[in-house]
PDB file of C-alpha atoms in Angstrom:
ATOM      1  CA  UNK A 293       0.000   0.000   0.000  1.00 53.00           C
ATOM      2  CA  UNK A 294       1.330   3.399  -0.979  1.00 60.00           C
ATOM      3  CA  UNK A 295       1.965   5.625   2.004  1.00 89.00           C
ATOM      4  CA  UNK A 296       0.891   8.840   0.295  1.00 94.00           C
ATOM      5  CA  UNK A 297      -1.535   8.701  -2.602  1.00 94.00           C
ATOM      6  CA  UNK A 298      -2.403  11.344  -5.131  1.00 94.00           C
ATOM      7  CA  UNK A 299      -4.286  11.279  -8.400  1.00 90.00           C
ATOM      8  CA  UNK A 300      -1.655  11.691 -11.113  1.00 87.00           C
ATOM      9  CA  UNK A 301      -3.927  13.807 -13.293  1.00 87.00           C
ATOM     10  CA  UNK A 302      -3.645  15.808 -15.364  1.00 93.00           C
ATOM     11  CA  UNK A 303      -6.194  18.018 -13.698  1.00 95.00           C
ATOM     12  CA  UNK A 304      -7.263  20.585 -16.244  1.00 96.00           C
ATOM     13  CA  UNK A 305      -8.999  23.778 -15.096  1.00 97.00           C
ATOM     14  CA  UNK A 306      -9.790  27.041 -16.873  1.00 97.00           C
ATOM     15  CA  UNK A 307      -8.044  30.233 -15.870  1.00 97.00           C
ATOM     16  CA  UNK A 308      -9.779  31.882 -12.938  1.00 97.00           C
ATOM     17  CA  UNK A 309     -11.324  28.659 -11.640  1.00 97.00           C
ATOM     18  CA  UNK A 310     -10.636  26.861  -8.352  1.00 97.00           C
ATOM     19  CA  UNK A 311      -8.263  23.905  -8.613  1.00 97.00           C
ATOM     20  CA  UNK A 312      -8.722  21.205  -5.975  1.00 97.00           C
ATOM     21  CA  UNK A 313      -5.892  18.778  -5.313  1.00 97.00           C
ATOM     22  CA  UNK A 314      -6.307  15.829  -2.990  1.00 96.00           C
ATOM     23  CA  UNK A 315      -4.024  13.527  -1.039  1.00 96.00           C
ATOM     24  CA  UNK A 316      -4.534  10.602   1.336  1.00 96.00           C
ATOM     25  CA  UNK A 317      -1.963   9.084   3.648  1.00 95.00           C
ATOM     26  CA  UNK A 318      -1.683   5.816   5.514  1.00 93.00           C
ATOM     27  CA  UNK A 319       0.247   6.633   8.714  1.00 89.00           C
ATOM     28  CA  UNK A 320      -2.289   7.696  11.365  1.00 88.00           C
ATOM     29  CA  UNK A 321       0.545   9.011  13.501  1.00 86.00           C
ATOM     30  CA  UNK A 322       1.609  11.627  10.968  1.00 86.00           C
ATOM     31  CA  UNK A 323       1.543  15.140  12.339  1.00 83.00           C
ATOM     32  CA  UNK A 324       2.979  17.342   9.614  1.00 89.00           C
ATOM     33  CA  UNK A 325       1.813  17.794   6.057  1.00 93.00           C
ATOM     34  CA  UNK A 326       3.299  19.750   3.199  1.00 94.00           C
ATOM     35  CA  UNK A 327       2.410  20.823  -0.300  1.00 96.00           C
ATOM     36  CA  UNK A 328       5.202  21.441  -2.784  1.00 96.00           C
ATOM     37  CA  UNK A 329       5.008  22.693  -6.345  1.00 97.00           C
ATOM     38  CA  UNK A 330       7.392  21.371  -8.966  1.00 96.00           C
ATOM     39  CA  UNK A 331       7.752  22.861 -12.406  1.00 95.00           C
ATOM     40  CA  UNK A 332       9.085  20.608 -15.130  1.00 91.00           C
ATOM     41  CA  UNK A 333      12.842  20.185 -14.803  1.00 87.00           C
ATOM     42  CA  UNK A 334      12.967  22.124 -11.528  1.00 91.00           C
ATOM     43  CA  UNK A 335      13.176  21.162  -7.875  1.00 93.00           C
ATOM     44  CA  UNK A 336      10.193  21.161  -5.495  1.00 95.00           C
ATOM     45  CA  UNK A 337       9.346  24.473  -3.844  1.00 94.00           C
ATOM     46  CA  UNK A 338       7.265  24.712  -0.689  1.00 93.00           C
ATOM     47  CA  UNK A 339       3.781  26.162  -0.999  1.00 94.00           C
ATOM     48  CA  UNK A 340       2.307  25.461   2.414  1.00 92.00           C
ATOM     49  CA  UNK A 341       2.496  23.283   5.475  1.00 92.00           C
ATOM     50  CA  UNK A 342      -0.318  22.377   7.842  1.00 93.00           C
ATOM     51  CA  UNK A 343      -0.283  20.676  11.239  1.00 89.00           C
ATOM     52  CA  UNK A 344      -3.788  21.112  12.649  1.00 89.00           C
ATOM     53  CA  UNK A 345      -7.168  19.910  11.483  1.00 92.00           C
ATOM     54  CA  UNK A 346      -9.098  22.468   9.490  1.00 94.00           C
ATOM     55  CA  UNK A 347      -8.157  25.053   6.925  1.00 94.00           C
ATOM     56  CA  UNK A 348      -5.073  27.178   6.515  1.00 94.00           C
ATOM     57  CA  UNK A 349      -5.069  30.011   4.023  1.00 95.00           C
ATOM     58  CA  UNK A 350      -2.145  31.775   2.380  1.00 94.00           C
ATOM     59  CA  UNK A 351      -3.050  34.104  -0.454  1.00 96.00           C
ATOM     60  CA  UNK A 352      -4.741  32.132  -3.217  1.00 97.00           C
ATOM     61  CA  UNK A 353      -3.860  28.820  -1.557  1.00 97.00           C
ATOM     62  CA  UNK A 354      -5.842  26.976   1.111  1.00 97.00           C
ATOM     63  CA  UNK A 355      -4.681  23.744   2.676  1.00 96.00           C
ATOM     64  CA  UNK A 356      -7.247  21.526   4.364  1.00 97.00           C
ATOM     65  CA  UNK A 357      -6.455  18.728   6.786  1.00 96.00           C
ATOM     66  CA  UNK A 358      -8.725  16.016   8.152  1.00 95.00           C
ATOM     67  CA  UNK A 359      -6.713  13.644  10.316  1.00 93.00           C
ATOM     68  CA  UNK A 360      -9.690  11.380  11.066  1.00 94.00           C
ATOM     69  CA  UNK A 361     -10.095  10.717   7.355  1.00 94.00           C
ATOM     70  CA  UNK A 362      -6.325  10.876   6.715  1.00 95.00           C
ATOM     71  CA  UNK A 363      -6.924  13.398   3.997  1.00 95.00           C
ATOM     72  CA  UNK A 364      -5.125  16.574   2.939  1.00 97.00           C
ATOM     73  CA  UNK A 365      -6.167  18.887   0.165  1.00 97.00           C
ATOM     74  CA  UNK A 366      -4.931  22.042  -1.540  1.00 98.00           C
ATOM     75  CA  UNK A 367      -7.258  24.566  -3.106  1.00 98.00           C
ATOM     76  CA  UNK A 368      -5.943  27.137  -5.551  1.00 98.00           C
ATOM     77  CA  UNK A 369      -8.310  30.031  -6.140  1.00 98.00           C
ATOM     78  CA  UNK A 370      -8.252  32.173  -9.265  1.00 97.00           C
ATOM     79  CA  UNK A 371      -5.990  29.674 -11.016  1.00 97.00           C
ATOM     80  CA  UNK A 372      -3.439  31.141 -13.402  1.00 97.00           C
ATOM     81  CA  UNK A 373      -1.547  29.507 -16.278  1.00 96.00           C
ATOM     82  CA  UNK A 374       1.605  30.005 -14.191  1.00 96.00           C
ATOM     83  CA  UNK A 375       0.114  27.588 -11.632  1.00 97.00           C
ATOM     84  CA  UNK A 376       0.506  24.785 -14.182  1.00 97.00           C
ATOM     85  CA  UNK A 377       2.918  22.376 -12.504  1.00 97.00           C
ATOM     86  CA  UNK A 378       3.044  19.129 -10.586  1.00 96.00           C
ATOM     87  CA  UNK A 379       1.850  19.429  -6.999  1.00 97.00           C
ATOM     88  CA  UNK A 380       3.454  17.098  -4.482  1.00 97.00           C
ATOM     89  CA  UNK A 381       1.843  16.137  -1.211  1.00 96.00           C
ATOM     90  CA  UNK A 382       4.320  15.125   1.501  1.00 94.00           C
ATOM     91  CA  UNK A 383       3.858  13.728   4.973  1.00 92.00           C
ATOM     92  CA  UNK A 384       6.285  13.425   7.868  1.00 87.00           C
ATOM     93  CA  UNK A 385       6.285   9.755   8.822  1.00 78.00           C
ATOM     94  CA  UNK A 386       8.624   8.176  11.297  1.00 70.00           C
ATOM     95  CA  UNK A 387      11.621   9.669  12.989  1.00 64.00           C
ATOM     96  CA  UNK A 388      14.137  12.237  11.835  1.00 66.00           C
ATOM     97  CA  UNK A 389      11.590  14.124   9.753  1.00 70.00           C
ATOM     98  CA  UNK A 390      11.300  11.367   7.193  1.00 80.00           C
ATOM     99  CA  UNK A 391       9.307  13.062   4.459  1.00 86.00           C
ATOM    100  CA  UNK A 392       7.218  10.695   2.345  1.00 90.00           C
ATOM    101  CA  UNK A 393       6.071  12.097  -0.981  1.00 93.00           C
ATOM    102  CA  UNK A 394       3.139  11.237  -3.157  1.00 94.00           C
ATOM    103  CA  UNK A 395       3.704  10.804  -6.864  1.00 93.00           C
ATOM    104  CA  UNK A 396       2.208  14.225  -7.539  1.00 95.00           C
ATOM    105  CA  UNK A 397      -0.774  15.618  -9.420  1.00 96.00           C
ATOM    106  CA  UNK A 398      -0.144  17.456 -12.650  1.00 96.00           C
ATOM    107  CA  UNK A 399      -2.236  20.615 -12.910  1.00 97.00           C
ATOM    108  CA  UNK A 400      -2.856  22.332 -16.229  1.00 97.00           C
ATOM    109  CA  UNK A 401      -4.510  25.760 -16.188  1.00 97.00           C
ATOM    110  CA  UNK A 402      -5.659  26.780 -19.638  1.00 95.00           C
ATOM    111  CA  UNK A 403      -6.455  30.350 -20.720  1.00 91.00           C
TER     112      UNK A 403
ATOM    113  CA  UNK B  15      15.667  28.133  -3.488  1.00 47.00           C
ATOM    114  CA  UNK B  16      19.059  29.852  -3.498  1.00 74.00           C
ATOM    115  CA  UNK B  17      19.646  28.824   0.116  1.00 93.00           C
ATOM    116  CA  UNK B  18      20.595  25.332  -1.040  1.00 96.00           C
ATOM    117  CA  UNK B  19      23.012  24.916  -3.920  1.00 97.00           C
ATOM    118  CA  UNK B  20      24.041  21.790  -5.777  1.00 97.00           C
ATOM    119  CA  UNK B  21      26.872  21.065  -8.180  1.00 97.00           C
ATOM    120  CA  UNK B  22      27.142  19.955 -10.841  1.00 97.00           C
ATOM    121  CA  UNK B  23      23.712  20.635 -12.288  1.00 96.00           C
ATOM    122  CA  UNK B  24      24.169  18.004 -14.979  1.00 96.00           C
ATOM    123  CA  UNK B  25      26.423  14.958 -14.998  1.00 96.00           C
ATOM    124  CA  UNK B  26      26.975  12.230 -17.548  1.00 95.00           C
ATOM    125  CA  UNK B  27      29.080   9.289 -16.451  1.00 92.00           C
ATOM    126  CA  UNK B  28      29.969   5.815 -17.537  1.00 90.00           C
ATOM    127  CA  UNK B  29      29.325   2.784 -15.390  1.00 88.00           C
ATOM    128  CA  UNK B  30      32.975   2.498 -14.378  1.00 87.00           C
ATOM    129  CA  UNK B  31      33.441   6.147 -13.409  1.00 88.00           C
ATOM    130  CA  UNK B  32      33.623   7.622  -9.935  1.00 93.00           C
ATOM    131  CA  UNK B  33      32.059  11.013  -9.380  1.00 95.00           C
ATOM    132  CA  UNK B  34      30.706  13.086  -6.513  1.00 97.00           C
ATOM    133  CA  UNK B  35      27.692  15.330  -6.116  1.00 98.00           C
ATOM    134  CA  UNK B  36      27.991  18.313  -3.821  1.00 98.00           C
ATOM    135  CA  UNK B  37      25.354  20.137  -1.818  1.00 98.00           C
ATOM    136  CA  UNK B  38      25.779  23.267   0.274  1.00 97.00           C
ATOM    137  CA  UNK B  39      23.165  24.967   2.410  1.00 96.00           C
ATOM    138  CA  UNK B  40      23.386  28.591   3.537  1.00 95.00           C
ATOM    139  CA  UNK B  41      20.340  28.525   5.816  1.00 92.00           C
ATOM    140  CA  UNK B  42      21.970  27.579   9.098  1.00 91.00           C
ATOM    141  CA  UNK B  43      20.087  24.284   9.165  1.00 90.00           C
ATOM    142  CA  UNK B  44      21.212  21.213  11.088  1.00 89.00           C
ATOM    143  CA  UNK B  45      19.780  18.423   8.944  1.00 90.00           C
ATOM    144  CA  UNK B  46      20.459  17.504   5.336  1.00 93.00           C
ATOM    145  CA  UNK B  47      18.909  14.964   2.995  1.00 93.00           C
ATOM    146  CA  UNK B  48      19.516  13.213  -0.317  1.00 95.00           C
ATOM    147  CA  UNK B  49      16.540  12.308  -2.500  1.00 95.00           C
ATOM    148  CA  UNK B  50      16.274  10.526  -5.829  1.00 96.00           C
ATOM    149  CA  UNK B  51      13.584  11.437  -8.347  1.00 95.00           C
ATOM    150  CA  UNK B  52      13.129   9.056 -11.254  1.00 92.00           C
ATOM    151  CA  UNK B  53      10.695   9.591 -14.079  1.00 85.00           C
ATOM    152  CA  UNK B  54       7.093   8.818 -13.149  1.00 76.00           C
ATOM    153  CA  UNK B  55       8.037   7.811  -9.578  1.00 85.00           C
ATOM    154  CA  UNK B  56       7.664   9.646  -6.269  1.00 88.00           C
ATOM    155  CA  UNK B  57      10.621  11.326  -4.665  1.00 91.00           C
ATOM    156  CA  UNK B  58      12.561   8.696  -2.754  1.00 91.00           C
ATOM    157  CA  UNK B  59      14.451   9.542   0.406  1.00 91.00           C
ATOM    158  CA  UNK B  60      17.982   8.114   0.293  1.00 93.00           C
ATOM    159  CA  UNK B  61      19.887   9.455   3.288  1.00 92.00           C
ATOM    160  CA  UNK B  62      19.313  11.744   6.244  1.00 90.00           C
ATOM    161  CA  UNK B  63      22.019  13.495   8.217  1.00 90.00           C
ATOM    162  CA  UNK B  64      21.231  15.193  11.501  1.00 85.00           C
ATOM    163  CA  UNK B  65      23.986  17.161  13.220  1.00 80.00           C
ATOM    164  CA  UNK B  66      26.427  15.586  10.759  1.00 77.00           C
ATOM    165  CA  UNK B  67      25.489  12.039  11.748  1.00 79.00           C
ATOM    166  CA  UNK B  68      23.772   9.687   9.335  1.00 79.00           C
ATOM    167  CA  UNK B  69      20.438   8.811  10.912  1.00 77.00           C
ATOM    168  CA  UNK B  70      18.647   7.228   7.999  1.00 74.00           C
ATOM    169  CA  UNK B  71      19.800   4.986   5.191  1.00 75.00           C
ATOM    170  CA  UNK B  72      16.823   4.016   3.154  1.00 75.00           C
ATOM    171  CA  UNK B  73      18.113   0.694   1.809  1.00 83.00           C
ATOM    172  CA  UNK B  74      20.297   2.431  -0.720  1.00 92.00           C
ATOM    173  CA  UNK B  75      22.843   0.326  -2.667  1.00 92.00           C
ATOM    174  CA  UNK B  76      26.437   0.693  -1.550  1.00 92.00           C
ATOM    175  CA  UNK B  77      27.419   2.206  -4.897  1.00 94.00           C
ATOM    176  CA  UNK B  78      25.994   5.411  -3.377  1.00 95.00           C
ATOM    177  CA  UNK B  79      28.099   6.690  -0.493  1.00 94.00           C
ATOM    178  CA  UNK B  80      27.139   9.867   1.385  1.00 94.00           C
ATOM    179  CA  UNK B  81      29.457  12.120   3.338  1.00 94.00           C
ATOM    180  CA  UNK B  82      28.625  15.034   5.614  1.00 94.00           C
ATOM    181  CA  UNK B  83      31.817  16.773   6.763  1.00 93.00           C
ATOM    182  CA  UNK B  84      29.947  19.623   8.488  1.00 92.00           C
ATOM    183  CA  UNK B  85      26.418  20.916   8.873  1.00 90.00           C
ATOM    184  CA  UNK B  86      26.621  23.016   5.697  1.00 95.00           C
ATOM    185  CA  UNK B  87      27.972  20.466   3.245  1.00 96.00           C
ATOM    186  CA  UNK B  88      26.755  17.131   1.973  1.00 96.00           C
ATOM    187  CA  UNK B  89      28.281  14.916  -0.676  1.00 97.00           C
ATOM    188  CA  UNK B  90      27.077  11.883  -2.559  1.00 97.00           C
ATOM    189  CA  UNK B  91      29.928   9.754  -3.900  1.00 97.00           C
ATOM    190  CA  UNK B  92      29.031   7.615  -6.882  1.00 96.00           C
ATOM    191  CA  UNK B  93      30.862   4.566  -8.211  1.00 93.00           C
ATOM    192  CA  UNK B  94      30.040   1.737 -10.615  1.00 93.00           C
ATOM    193  CA  UNK B  95      26.531   3.032 -11.186  1.00 93.00           C
ATOM    194  CA  UNK B  96      23.952   1.390 -13.407  1.00 94.00           C
ATOM    195  CA  UNK B  97      21.876   3.001 -16.171  1.00 93.00           C
ATOM    196  CA  UNK B  98      18.779   2.676 -13.957  1.00 93.00           C
ATOM    197  CA  UNK B  99      20.461   5.073 -11.518  1.00 95.00           C
ATOM    198  CA  UNK B 100      19.900   7.881 -14.016  1.00 95.00           C
ATOM    199  CA  UNK B 101      17.643  10.364 -12.252  1.00 96.00           C
ATOM    200  CA  UNK B 102      17.407  13.794 -10.681  1.00 96.00           C
ATOM    201  CA  UNK B 103      19.246  13.824  -7.358  1.00 97.00           C
ATOM    202  CA  UNK B 104      17.967  16.403  -4.935  1.00 97.00           C
ATOM    203  CA  UNK B 105      19.504  17.713  -1.768  1.00 97.00           C
ATOM    204  CA  UNK B 106      17.398  19.303   0.952  1.00 95.00           C
ATOM    205  CA  UNK B 107      17.988  20.846   4.348  1.00 93.00           C
ATOM    206  CA  UNK B 108      15.886  21.667   7.381  1.00 90.00           C
ATOM    207  CA  UNK B 109      16.180  22.909  10.934  1.00 86.00           C
ATOM    208  CA  UNK B 110      15.183  20.098  13.242  1.00 76.00           C
ATOM    209  CA  UNK B 111      12.839  20.890  16.091  1.00 67.00           C
ATOM    210  CA  UNK B 112      11.338  18.674  18.725  1.00 55.00           C
ATOM    211  CA  UNK B 113       7.706  18.343  19.578  1.00 50.00           C
ATOM    212  CA  UNK B 114       4.612  18.623  17.442  1.00 48.00           C
ATOM    213  CA  UNK B 115       5.199  19.604  13.897  1.00 46.00           C
ATOM    214  CA  UNK B 116       7.886  18.653  11.476  1.00 54.00           C
ATOM    215  CA  UNK B 117      10.474  20.806   9.848  1.00 77.00           C
ATOM    216  CA  UNK B 118      10.114  22.334   6.450  1.00 86.00           C
ATOM    217  CA  UNK B 119      12.636  20.964   4.020  1.00 90.00           C
ATOM    218  CA  UNK B 120      14.084  23.277   1.409  1.00 92.00           C
ATOM    219  CA  UNK B 121      15.396  21.785  -1.794  1.00 95.00           C
ATOM    220  CA  UNK B 122      18.364  22.563  -3.959  1.00 96.00           C
ATOM    221  CA  UNK B 123      18.032  22.725  -7.759  1.00 96.00           C
ATOM    222  CA  UNK B 124      19.150  19.121  -8.201  1.00 96.00           C
ATOM    223  CA  UNK B 125      21.732  17.294 -10.275  1.00 97.00           C
ATOM    224  CA  UNK B 126      20.468  15.587 -13.418  1.00 96.00           C
ATOM    225  CA  UNK B 127      22.512  12.392 -13.635  1.00 96.00           C
ATOM    226  CA  UNK B 128      22.765  10.238 -16.721  1.00 95.00           C
ATOM    227  CA  UNK B 129      24.584   6.905 -16.513  1.00 94.00           C
ATOM    228  CA  UNK B 130      25.621   5.480 -19.862  1.00 92.00           C
TER     229      UNK B 130
END
């Protein structure tokens, strides 16, 4: 069983729409959750982290965490073509900040 | 993320070569990581160093040998690699904390390795 699961996509949304990216994880003991964005040929860059159940907003991005359902999501409001990238969900699992990544969801925002 | 640099950015090597990848972090962090990213696969954690001690070795073949001489530098020594080792190798660093909440890892630009 994969530890962190994401739909590979591509998720295609029109410019200005809300993009919704989802992630589930298997380790109930996980406490820390991260969303990274990765453009093609580049390294991952942090978008947001979330530790507590509920929503966390940062600009156009909102992370949502539901530990009971072992579910993390990322909402991108007013999507722009520049948001087109692969979005990686990552979960701290185990000691020494072992970060487990999902395979990523490719988002395509079309004008 | 300019706080973490990696050299070289691209490397082509034969299976009998020996080469090294270098990572340097300028963020004052105390933990450093090596990841491997192959096409169509999730990022795989290879090694973790905390306070210059290796604390995680994720079942990585011995042809990959890490070295952390100080908290700012991390190396990955490569020898007798296989073509399937071709991938993007990413270095990351973080500041370890205790208690609830993990530490954000910041990535370098990566080294694109091709093994012929």
